Amino acid sequence: MLMNRSVLLLISAALAAVPAAGAAEPDTASPAGAVRQDGKVRQDGTVRQDGTVRSGDSAVSRAEVVLYQAGQERGAPATVLGRARSDAEGRFTLSYRQPRERKAVLYLLADAGGRHKPVRLAAVLDGTRRTPQRVVVNERTTVAAAYAMAQFTDGRDIAGTYPGLQNAAATARNLADVTTGKVAAVLASPPNGSETSTLRAFNSLANTLAGCVAGKTCEELFHLARPAGGERPDNTFRAALDIAHNPGRHVGGLYRLSLRERPYTPALTAAPDAWTLALRYDADGRTLDGPGNIAFDAHGNAWVANNYIYDPDPTEPTCGGDYVVKLTPTGENAPGSPYRGGGLYGAGYGITLDPKGNVWVGNFGFQGAGCPLDPDPLYRSVSQFRRDGMPLSPPTGWRYGDIMQPQGTVSDRRGTIWIANCGNRSVTRVPHGRPDHARNIASPSGGLVKPFSVAIDTRGRASVTGNGSDNVLRLSPQGDPLGYVSGGGISAPMGTASDSVGNVWVANSGLVDIPCGGTGVLPPEGGALDPRDGAAEASVTLIRPDGTTPRRPYERGGLFLPWGIAVDGDDNVWVSNFGGQRVAHLCGARPENCPSGHRTGDPISPAATGYTSDGLARNTAVQIDPSGNVWLTNNWQTIPLQTNPGGHELVVFVGLAAPVRTPLLGTPRT
């Protein structure tokens, strides 16, 4: 059925501009013909782009279609490459000259709906100049563009730097297939597909736009999508962006709106907690087993510390992982990954990249019940790898500095590596990444019990959580003890992270007892970590630059059993939970970057539940990539067997956070 132009008419405010924030770092120009281009190249050097604008099975006729090249720095305007108008069957053809930049990001906007054009559909083509010959622009490609490019879009302009912009464009292709307008293979297949609710939520979001495209629900859509204290959107793409930026707002109303027009199935049968989209990545499906933490390199690739050797059978005893995994920004195993050697064994929470791009991993010695190996000689080192995966440490790992059961392992901006020795109440400092110069720093009076995580603040000071002592030890940039911080709600602390204004944030588990200190390396058992029960003292503590804390910690936003913590490019705070299948999002130290009316510590995610996903299991780490995606590690199965309790996926909430420059060296930078 063809869509009549009159059906698309609707009273709306002024013509909308759909913005983009973020920019791609320009690459050197390539000679003509040196880069693959899947579109039809004509004799005059122009490229022909064919496509169709659709809504479900219906054509969208007389849509004004514009092809843009995204701006290459934050706030830069996009460049118009070509224009066309869709015919009665929704088809269009346009011509353009191929951009000289090798990693140019191209995207299409299609405006329809009469004088005020409340209908704007979008499709991101790619960030590698492999644009498809034929494309479909519909509600699915629009939702994919809005979520993946959420941190780079302003009005009709999309802009950003490398690698965040390019990786975001590639992530959009994991949600929607622009060649068909259907769900992309990554979203449609395990470990996604029918195994989680994300596919159904994605289709429901597309359905919320479909009612407006049909000329029926635009006013309701624009009212519900309007941010608190913000401007009302006046087109469907802007509305999708506003929902992506504020996924916990008017959830029920948007769900009811999604039931009005339902061209896309399967869809949700009940309202979600929030309109987030979480993808699961499992590399090649036979590598990840107990991913403990993530560190991103300069290109946005994810390096993953793996607790165990992969085995899909939880009843089969497994030993400590002897490889580090590298995933591309879109979740595939990178060439050559996983990488072995260098003394790697049973990595836990410790993984970092130094300024040279080398990867450092702490060998905690995790292994499952029944593993015949003696972990004692294996958990006294860190391993170092070159950026290509070649081990730089010897087969026994770097053992200088009295390392014992290392957990948190981080680099500062000078390349000094800081290691929290969970097993001997100390910290090892490796100046400028030179292992033979490593020095062990004993905690004063032995008062730091089970050191777990390290964060470097704006002054180069290290803050180390004491999981067994309910405190944080602060060290000078040279490693001199500066004293302990306790109180402020610090309780069985786990992860810690710094922000750009000098604060340190601590995730308080309230009850997790890390198995170290010579007491064994098996994970704790028992009802205390039942994922159905949160911790009464679950909270987040803010430590100010002078070492003081607010009188009370922050306790809302979905804090359940906090473990990992990260700060994004807006200085807002993200917390993973070792239970409850949720991630918490709190307003950070710069409330001007939070939704209207929020103060430091206020929950941005739904106060009672956080952002939930049935794709989550028991999560340890949370990290932010250069595209603004929020990555979590499914470290344990929800109901684990101690022989092999490890989870097998990373979970990525698409476009939720302000991007962070990587590798993360000390405090976050945009």
XYZ file of C-alpha atoms in Angstrom, residues 15-656:
642
model
C 10.726 22.603 10.840
C 13.025 20.403 12.935
C 16.748 20.211 12.811
C 18.247 16.951 13.990
C 21.671 17.643 15.537
C 24.807 15.711 16.024
C 27.592 16.186 18.520
C 30.902 14.467 18.124
C 33.409 14.449 15.276
C 35.625 12.144 13.313
C 39.346 12.697 13.204
C 40.165 13.165 9.524
C 42.341 10.589 7.862
C 44.743 11.350 5.084
C 43.069 11.358 1.693
C 43.237 8.178 -0.341
C 43.785 8.035 -4.095
C 40.707 7.542 -6.227
C 39.754 3.892 -6.390
C 41.994 2.929 -3.446
C 39.056 2.466 -1.078
C 36.192 0.074 -1.658
C 32.857 1.684 -2.403
C 29.838 -0.569 -2.805
C 27.692 2.084 -4.508
C 27.659 2.454 -8.284
C 30.551 4.658 -9.423
C 29.803 6.513 -12.659
C 32.253 7.509 -15.349
C 32.329 11.099 -14.114
C 33.542 9.891 -10.690
C 30.250 10.397 -8.882
C 28.625 7.657 -6.843
C 25.027 6.606 -7.336
C 23.051 5.837 -4.206
C 19.703 4.056 -4.559
C 17.207 3.627 -1.765
C 13.650 3.382 -0.542
C 11.835 5.265 2.201
C 9.333 3.013 3.956
C 7.144 2.649 7.010
C 6.607 -1.034 7.653
C 5.360 -2.396 4.313
C 4.179 1.023 3.100
C 6.061 3.433 0.876
C 6.691 6.982 2.070
C 6.278 9.097 -1.050
C 7.508 12.601 -1.781
C 10.026 12.525 1.060
C 12.937 14.925 0.720
C 16.022 12.716 1.079
C 19.400 14.286 1.860
C 22.735 12.480 2.089
C 25.191 14.021 4.575
C 28.800 13.575 5.508
C 29.126 13.895 9.276
C 31.252 16.710 10.669
C 34.729 15.737 11.786
C 34.899 17.558 15.095
C 32.462 18.114 17.904
C 29.808 20.686 16.974
C 30.922 20.930 13.334
C 28.187 21.147 10.705
C 27.491 18.192 8.471
C 28.096 18.520 4.723
C 25.341 17.926 2.182
C 26.526 15.468 -0.469
C 23.350 14.913 -2.449
C 19.558 15.333 -2.559
C 16.597 13.477 -4.007
C 12.855 13.040 -3.564
C 11.151 9.687 -3.152
C 8.622 8.668 -5.787
C 5.189 7.110 -5.337
C 6.810 3.820 -4.344
C 9.198 5.467 -1.926
C 12.216 4.971 -4.206
C 14.962 7.546 -4.687
C 18.298 7.890 -6.450
C 20.919 10.504 -5.731
C 24.477 11.171 -6.865
C 27.411 12.452 -4.852
C 31.170 12.731 -4.933
C 33.017 10.358 -2.692
C 34.516 12.122 0.367
C 38.297 12.207 0.470
C 38.443 11.238 4.137
C 38.952 7.496 4.418
C 36.728 7.125 7.488
C 33.987 9.562 6.569
C 30.607 8.744 8.140
C 27.622 9.149 5.821
C 23.978 9.263 6.777
C 20.579 9.892 5.207
C 17.672 11.987 6.485
C 14.265 11.702 4.860
C 11.718 14.449 5.660
C 8.031 14.025 4.903
C 4.641 14.978 6.246
C 3.655 18.232 4.607
C 4.656 21.819 5.342
C 5.906 21.251 8.899
C 7.466 17.845 8.087
C 6.960 16.083 11.445
C 8.264 12.871 9.869
C 12.013 12.550 9.728
C 13.533 9.133 9.186
C 17.263 8.423 9.323
C 19.814 5.803 8.332
C 23.525 5.684 9.116
C 25.425 4.175 6.195
C 28.876 3.466 7.648
C 32.100 4.816 9.053
C 34.434 2.970 6.693
C 33.305 4.145 3.254
C 31.705 0.786 2.466
C 28.299 2.253 1.752
C 25.736 -0.231 0.412
C 24.460 0.121 -3.137
C 20.832 0.091 -2.019
C 19.431 1.214 1.318
C 16.122 1.287 3.126
C 15.237 4.201 5.403
C 12.487 3.367 7.906
C 11.612 3.502 11.595
C 14.041 0.705 12.486
C 17.016 2.440 10.865
C 15.875 5.649 12.565
C 15.889 4.104 16.042
C 19.289 2.525 15.323
C 20.692 5.892 14.240
C 19.192 7.741 17.217
C 20.575 5.357 19.835
C 23.977 4.605 18.321
C 24.629 8.266 17.416
C 22.929 9.727 20.501
C 26.116 11.379 21.755
C 27.023 12.863 18.370
C 23.755 14.330 17.115
C 22.474 17.905 17.312
C 19.588 18.954 15.101
C 20.151 17.495 11.669
C 23.923 17.538 12.123
C 25.955 14.529 13.183
C 29.588 15.212 14.040
C 32.420 13.759 16.090
C 36.035 12.671 16.271
C 37.691 9.356 15.537
C 37.160 6.660 16.769
C 33.937 7.392 18.631
C 31.918 8.556 15.648
C 33.011 5.742 13.350
C 32.464 3.068 15.985
C 29.018 4.471 16.755
C 28.125 4.251 13.062
C 29.224 0.625 13.018
C 27.190 -0.088 16.165
C 24.079 1.228 14.418
C 24.574 -1.573 11.903
C 24.346 -4.077 14.788
C 20.788 -2.882 15.414
C 19.310 -2.365 11.940
C 20.323 -3.619 8.493
C 20.192 -0.559 6.255
C 20.202 -2.700 3.114
C 16.824 -4.217 4.016
C 15.365 -2.130 6.842
C 15.136 -5.312 8.915
C 16.653 -6.157 12.266
C 20.430 -6.622 11.982
C 21.900 -10.094 12.334
C 23.646 -9.235 15.635
C 20.401 -8.151 17.286
C 18.373 -10.953 15.687
C 20.662 -13.832 16.693
C 21.974 -15.423 19.917
C 23.195 -14.311 22.388
C 20.604 -11.635 21.531
C 17.448 -12.383 19.514
C 14.885 -14.337 21.494
C 17.296 -14.753 24.423
C 16.726 -11.184 25.679
C 14.030 -8.518 25.427
C 16.180 -6.046 23.473
C 14.878 -7.138 20.060
C 11.288 -6.651 21.218
C 12.115 -3.273 22.780
C 13.793 -2.181 19.531
C 10.693 -3.050 17.508
C 8.438 -1.320 20.041
C 10.494 1.858 19.718
C 10.137 1.657 15.939
C 6.384 1.253 16.415
C 6.191 4.421 18.516
C 7.499 6.315 15.479
C 5.285 4.459 13.017
C 2.115 6.010 14.419
C 3.466 9.477 13.685
C 4.636 8.475 10.206
C 1.059 7.331 9.584
C -0.144 10.791 10.603
C -1.900 9.668 13.795
C 0.207 10.126 16.931
C 2.786 12.868 16.387
C 1.408 15.233 19.021
C 1.384 12.496 21.657
C 4.841 11.296 20.654
C 6.360 14.760 20.837
C 4.730 15.423 24.213
C 5.980 12.164 25.735
C 9.482 12.434 24.283
C 10.055 15.986 25.512
C 12.937 16.133 28.024
C 12.298 17.594 31.456
C 12.938 21.313 31.141
C 13.812 20.895 27.463
C 12.337 21.752 24.105
C 9.569 19.733 22.545
C 10.781 17.674 19.581
C 9.091 18.423 16.272
C 10.049 15.407 14.195
C 10.349 11.664 14.670
C 14.150 11.467 14.619
C 14.430 14.203 17.243
C 11.833 12.364 19.333
C 13.825 9.117 19.088
C 16.968 10.988 20.167
C 15.192 12.504 23.155
C 13.965 9.056 24.213
C 17.497 7.685 23.871
C 18.824 10.524 26.057
C 16.056 10.148 28.665
C 15.106 6.457 28.597
C 13.410 6.482 31.984
C 10.938 9.270 31.168
C 7.241 8.585 30.358
C 7.977 4.892 29.894
C 4.384 3.714 30.268
C 2.956 6.366 27.972
C 5.440 5.558 25.233
C 4.693 1.864 25.594
C 0.963 2.492 25.146
C 1.779 4.628 22.107
C 3.773 1.726 20.633
C 0.582 -0.345 20.557
C -1.274 2.043 18.227
C 0.597 1.074 15.059
C 2.506 -2.211 15.062
C 4.204 -2.875 11.740
C 7.258 -4.317 13.498
C 7.199 -7.596 15.416
C 7.949 -9.212 17.772
C 7.383 -6.352 20.180
C 7.076 -5.919 23.935
C 3.941 -7.158 25.675
C 4.515 -4.983 28.760
C 6.226 -1.683 29.478
C 9.964 -1.904 30.278
C 11.656 -0.165 33.218
C 13.326 2.194 30.753
C 13.746 2.514 26.991
C 17.329 1.303 26.818
C 18.839 -1.006 24.194
C 21.386 -3.509 25.529
C 23.310 -5.790 23.154
C 25.185 -8.884 24.292
C 28.566 -9.646 22.706
C 30.202 -13.054 23.158
C 33.203 -12.660 20.817
C 33.272 -15.954 18.887
C 31.022 -17.734 21.398
C 33.846 -19.904 22.751
C 36.280 -17.494 24.384
C 34.753 -15.506 27.241
C 34.413 -17.273 30.584
C 34.175 -15.019 33.600
C 35.085 -11.662 32.018
C 36.206 -9.546 34.955
C 37.071 -6.106 33.604
C 37.523 -4.152 30.374
C 40.023 -1.577 29.123
C 39.630 0.246 25.805
C 42.511 1.110 23.511
C 42.891 4.238 21.371
C 40.714 2.746 18.620
C 37.905 1.713 20.950
C 38.757 -2.006 20.945
C 37.854 -3.735 24.210
C 40.570 -5.710 26.026
C 38.995 -8.144 28.483
C 40.443 -9.875 31.541
C 39.077 -13.435 31.626
C 38.786 -15.356 34.928
C 38.590 -18.889 33.540
C 39.464 -21.074 30.566
C 36.322 -21.254 28.468
C 34.059 -24.227 28.980
C 30.326 -24.068 28.235
C 29.596 -26.797 30.810
C 29.257 -25.255 34.301
C 29.651 -28.702 35.881
C 33.085 -29.250 34.318
C 35.944 -27.989 36.542
C 37.839 -25.176 34.861
C 41.203 -23.654 35.650
C 42.324 -20.048 35.488
C 42.109 -18.223 32.189
C 45.453 -18.162 30.380
C 44.582 -15.604 27.692
C 43.469 -11.999 27.294
C 40.652 -11.247 24.857
C 40.483 -8.338 22.430
C 37.110 -7.461 20.916
C 36.415 -4.983 18.147
C 34.129 -2.043 19.005
C 31.225 -4.038 17.531
C 31.856 -7.173 19.577
C 33.781 -9.535 17.311
C 37.018 -11.244 18.253
C 39.847 -9.087 16.926
C 42.323 -10.785 14.539
C 44.614 -13.055 16.516
C 42.582 -12.809 19.723
C 42.738 -14.323 22.280
C 46.394 -13.783 23.178
C 48.298 -16.164 25.423
C 51.571 -16.206 27.314
C 53.387 -13.767 29.552
C 52.514 -15.677 32.731
C 48.789 -14.935 32.450
C 46.619 -16.954 34.825
C 43.171 -16.400 36.314
C 42.934 -12.645 35.760
C 40.458 -10.853 37.994
C 39.573 -7.148 38.009
C 42.975 -5.845 36.934
C 43.502 -4.702 33.343
C 44.793 -1.428 31.912
C 46.532 0.129 28.926
C 49.528 2.403 29.343
C 50.280 5.496 27.208
C 52.245 3.339 24.738
C 49.252 1.083 24.134
C 50.699 -1.866 26.054
C 48.220 -3.984 28.021
C 48.799 -4.947 31.669
C 46.801 -7.723 33.372
C 46.799 -8.718 37.054
C 47.086 -12.483 37.627
C 44.752 -12.987 40.572
C 44.662 -16.773 40.195
C 40.921 -17.356 39.810
C 40.002 -20.971 39.108
C 36.993 -23.194 39.514
C 36.474 -25.844 42.179
C 38.207 -29.028 41.098
C 41.029 -27.459 39.090
C 44.133 -29.579 39.864
C 46.620 -26.700 39.602
C 48.221 -25.074 42.643
C 47.531 -21.350 42.164
C 50.102 -20.171 44.724
C 53.019 -19.768 42.292
C 50.705 -18.355 39.612
C 49.078 -15.442 41.447
C 52.221 -13.443 42.173
C 52.635 -11.485 38.949
C 51.221 -9.203 36.306
C 51.402 -9.878 32.575
C 52.229 -7.332 29.897
C 51.267 -7.494 26.222
C 52.120 -5.405 23.216
C 49.236 -3.779 21.367
C 49.376 -6.602 18.777
C 48.970 -9.235 21.522
C 52.630 -10.251 21.726
C 53.550 -10.943 25.376
C 56.277 -8.688 26.774
C 56.452 -10.305 30.208
C 58.277 -13.629 30.699
C 56.452 -16.972 31.031
C 56.241 -16.425 34.792
C 54.965 -12.844 34.436
C 56.537 -9.755 36.007
C 57.133 -10.634 39.665
C 58.923 -7.556 40.959
C 57.407 -5.555 43.818
C 56.042 -8.405 45.990
C 52.857 -8.821 43.984
C 50.279 -11.156 45.513
C 46.791 -11.886 44.183
C 46.644 -8.617 42.229
C 43.244 -7.104 41.534
C 42.928 -3.473 40.402
C 45.685 -2.648 37.894
C 45.754 0.856 36.394
C 48.114 3.168 34.538
C 48.442 6.879 35.160
C 49.250 9.399 32.427
C 53.000 8.993 32.937
C 52.785 5.257 32.371
C 53.284 4.317 36.013
C 51.371 1.128 36.814
C 49.573 0.799 40.160
C 48.599 -2.665 41.410
C 46.307 -3.468 44.358
C 47.662 -6.605 46.050
C 44.565 -8.192 47.493
C 46.635 -10.941 49.082
C 49.133 -8.994 51.189
C 47.651 -5.625 52.172
C 49.897 -3.646 49.872
C 50.188 -1.746 46.604
C 52.867 -2.230 43.973
C 54.012 0.812 42.023
C 55.799 0.253 38.692
C 57.307 3.643 37.733
C 56.982 4.468 34.047
C 56.091 0.847 33.329
C 59.579 -0.474 34.244
C 58.993 -3.740 36.138
C 62.559 -3.999 37.465
C 61.999 -0.685 39.263
C 58.779 -1.851 40.943
C 58.352 -1.024 44.635
C 56.001 -2.548 47.153
C 54.129 -0.064 49.367
C 52.842 -1.662 52.561
C 49.703 -0.118 53.976
C 50.359 1.885 57.170
C 49.837 -0.344 60.217
C 48.437 -2.993 57.863
C 45.199 -1.056 57.850
C 44.287 -1.712 54.219
C 42.745 -5.178 54.158
C 42.096 -6.872 50.815
C 43.064 -3.984 48.519
C 40.846 -4.233 45.473
C 40.645 -1.248 43.121
C 42.785 1.789 42.278
C 41.814 5.201 40.863
C 44.149 8.054 39.908
C 42.835 11.580 40.540
C 43.609 14.915 38.859
C 46.718 15.401 41.025
C 48.136 11.983 40.187
C 47.268 10.579 43.618
C 46.156 6.954 43.913
C 43.100 5.932 45.915
C 42.922 2.219 46.815
C 39.810 0.551 48.232
C 40.147 -1.810 51.205
C 37.397 -4.365 50.730
C 38.087 -5.968 54.098
C 38.753 -2.785 56.061
C 35.926 -0.485 54.924
C 38.316 2.279 53.941
C 40.332 3.875 51.151
C 44.090 4.456 51.290
C 45.363 7.562 49.506
C 48.888 7.636 48.081
C 50.923 10.492 46.631
C 52.032 10.291 42.966
C 55.347 8.946 44.296
C 53.596 6.287 46.397
C 53.861 7.905 49.820
C 50.879 7.113 52.087
C 48.675 10.156 52.693
C 46.209 8.545 55.083
C 42.981 6.615 55.135
C 39.448 7.731 54.333
C 36.643 5.955 56.151
C 33.075 6.814 57.027
C 30.732 8.416 54.545
C 29.070 5.040 54.044
C 32.187 3.159 52.883
C 31.266 -0.495 53.385
C 32.975 -3.501 51.783
C 34.126 -1.198 48.965
C 34.887 -2.600 45.532
C 35.438 -0.405 42.467
C 36.632 3.173 42.510
C 36.822 5.861 39.821
C 37.901 9.486 39.588
C 36.254 12.448 37.884
C 37.678 15.474 36.088
C 37.253 17.853 39.035
C 39.335 15.899 41.553
C 36.783 13.678 43.270
C 36.994 9.909 43.748
C 33.855 7.745 43.724
C 33.607 4.442 45.592
C 31.185 1.563 44.972
C 30.128 0.094 48.324
C 29.003 -3.520 47.978
C 27.925 -3.634 51.608
C 28.720 -7.355 51.930
C 31.062 -8.773 49.259
C 34.077 -10.458 50.848
C 36.825 -10.952 48.262
C 38.536 -14.375 48.568
C 42.136 -13.305 49.033
C 44.716 -12.730 51.718
C 45.977 -16.292 51.735
C 42.514 -17.751 52.335
C 42.049 -19.264 48.876
C 41.127 -18.182 45.395
C 37.695 -19.709 44.927
C 34.718 -17.321 44.716
C 32.599 -17.082 47.857
C 29.528 -19.256 48.115
C 26.283 -18.934 50.023
C 23.149 -16.907 50.313
C 24.991 -13.672 51.078
C 25.450 -13.175 47.336
C 22.031 -14.421 46.264
C 21.206 -12.222 43.243
C 17.630 -11.955 44.445
C 18.789 -10.140 47.592
C 20.545 -6.826 47.438
C 22.822 -5.418 50.106
C 21.255 -3.206 52.754
C 24.331 -0.960 52.686
C 24.625 -0.798 48.899
C 25.715 2.748 48.098
C 28.220 5.078 46.475
C 30.556 7.359 48.433
C 32.043 10.589 47.098
C 35.541 11.456 48.365
C 36.385 15.109 47.800
C 39.898 16.276 46.825
C 40.629 17.134 50.478
C 39.700 13.624 51.616
C 36.366 14.511 53.197
C 33.066 12.858 52.330
C 29.420 13.902 52.498
C 27.764 12.735 55.694
C 25.657 10.170 53.882
C 26.402 8.077 50.792
C 24.175 7.950 47.709
C 21.800 5.001 47.778
C 19.287 5.209 44.915
C 19.215 4.715 41.164
C 19.248 0.914 41.177
C 22.167 0.291 43.550
C 21.751 -3.351 44.517
C 25.109 -5.034 45.048
C 27.615 -2.496 43.702
C 30.885 -3.742 42.261
C 32.321 -1.699 39.389
C 32.094 2.061 38.935
C 32.962 4.407 36.061
C 32.734 8.127 35.323
C 31.750 9.280 31.845
C 32.789 12.322 29.810
C 30.150 14.484 31.531
C 31.433 13.397 34.969
C 28.301 11.378 35.630
C 28.637 8.081 37.486
C 27.799 4.514 36.420
C 27.681 1.532 38.790
C 27.494 -2.182 37.959
C 25.859 -4.650 40.331
C 26.824 -8.232 41.204
C 23.154 -9.142 41.172
C 19.814 -7.624 40.287
C 20.504 -7.416 36.497
C 20.831 -3.639 36.496
C 23.216 -0.723 36.097
C 22.824 2.503 38.077
C 23.346 6.000 36.661
C 23.916 8.890 39.102
C 24.328 12.623 38.621
C 27.994 13.468 39.110
C 29.916 16.467 40.353
C 28.768 18.746 37.520
C 24.967 18.895 37.793
C 24.816 21.169 34.741
C 25.438 17.974 32.753
C 22.500 16.181 34.400
C 18.773 16.349 33.628
C 17.077 19.511 34.816
C 16.620 19.661 38.587
C 19.190 16.988 39.456
C 21.892 17.443 42.091
C 25.099 15.517 42.709
C 24.285 11.945 43.704
C 20.692 12.029 42.471
C 19.639 9.015 40.409
C 19.329 9.577 36.668
C 18.308 5.981 36.071
C 14.956 4.960 37.610
C 15.402 5.375 41.355
C 14.034 1.962 42.312
C 15.373 -0.267 39.547
C 18.181 1.421 37.633
C 18.464 0.461 33.979
C 17.601 -3.228 33.914
C 18.216 -5.830 31.244
C 17.484 -9.538 31.134
C 20.724 -9.817 29.166
C 22.693 -9.079 32.337
C 23.894 -11.706 34.802
C 26.216 -10.967 37.747
C 28.274 -7.980 36.692
C 31.630 -6.833 37.941
C 33.019 -4.086 35.709
C 31.349 -1.152 33.988
C 33.297 0.987 31.494
C 32.493 3.733 28.963
C 33.826 3.646 25.401
C 34.605 6.529 22.992
C 31.121 6.231 21.423
C 29.235 6.633 24.703
C 28.307 2.957 24.985
C 28.196 1.506 28.502
C 29.903 -1.909 28.704
C 29.396 -4.408 31.524
C 30.953 -7.806 32.174
C 28.710 -10.821 32.773
C 31.312 -12.184 35.169
C 29.256 -14.920 36.816
C 26.150 -16.833 35.920
C 23.092 -15.709 37.857
C 22.944 -19.099 39.590
C 26.565 -20.303 39.470
C 28.162 -23.664 40.078
C 31.550 -23.297 41.732
C 33.201 -25.683 39.276
C 32.756 -23.062 36.537
C 30.645 -20.060 37.599
C 31.748 -17.773 34.778
C 29.439 -15.818 32.511
C 30.081 -15.665 28.780
C 29.114 -12.198 27.509
C 29.737 -8.513 27.610
C 26.591 -6.367 27.700
C 26.592 -3.013 25.937
C 23.961 -0.336 26.585
C 23.996 1.604 23.326
C 24.633 5.361 23.371
C 23.718 5.990 27.017
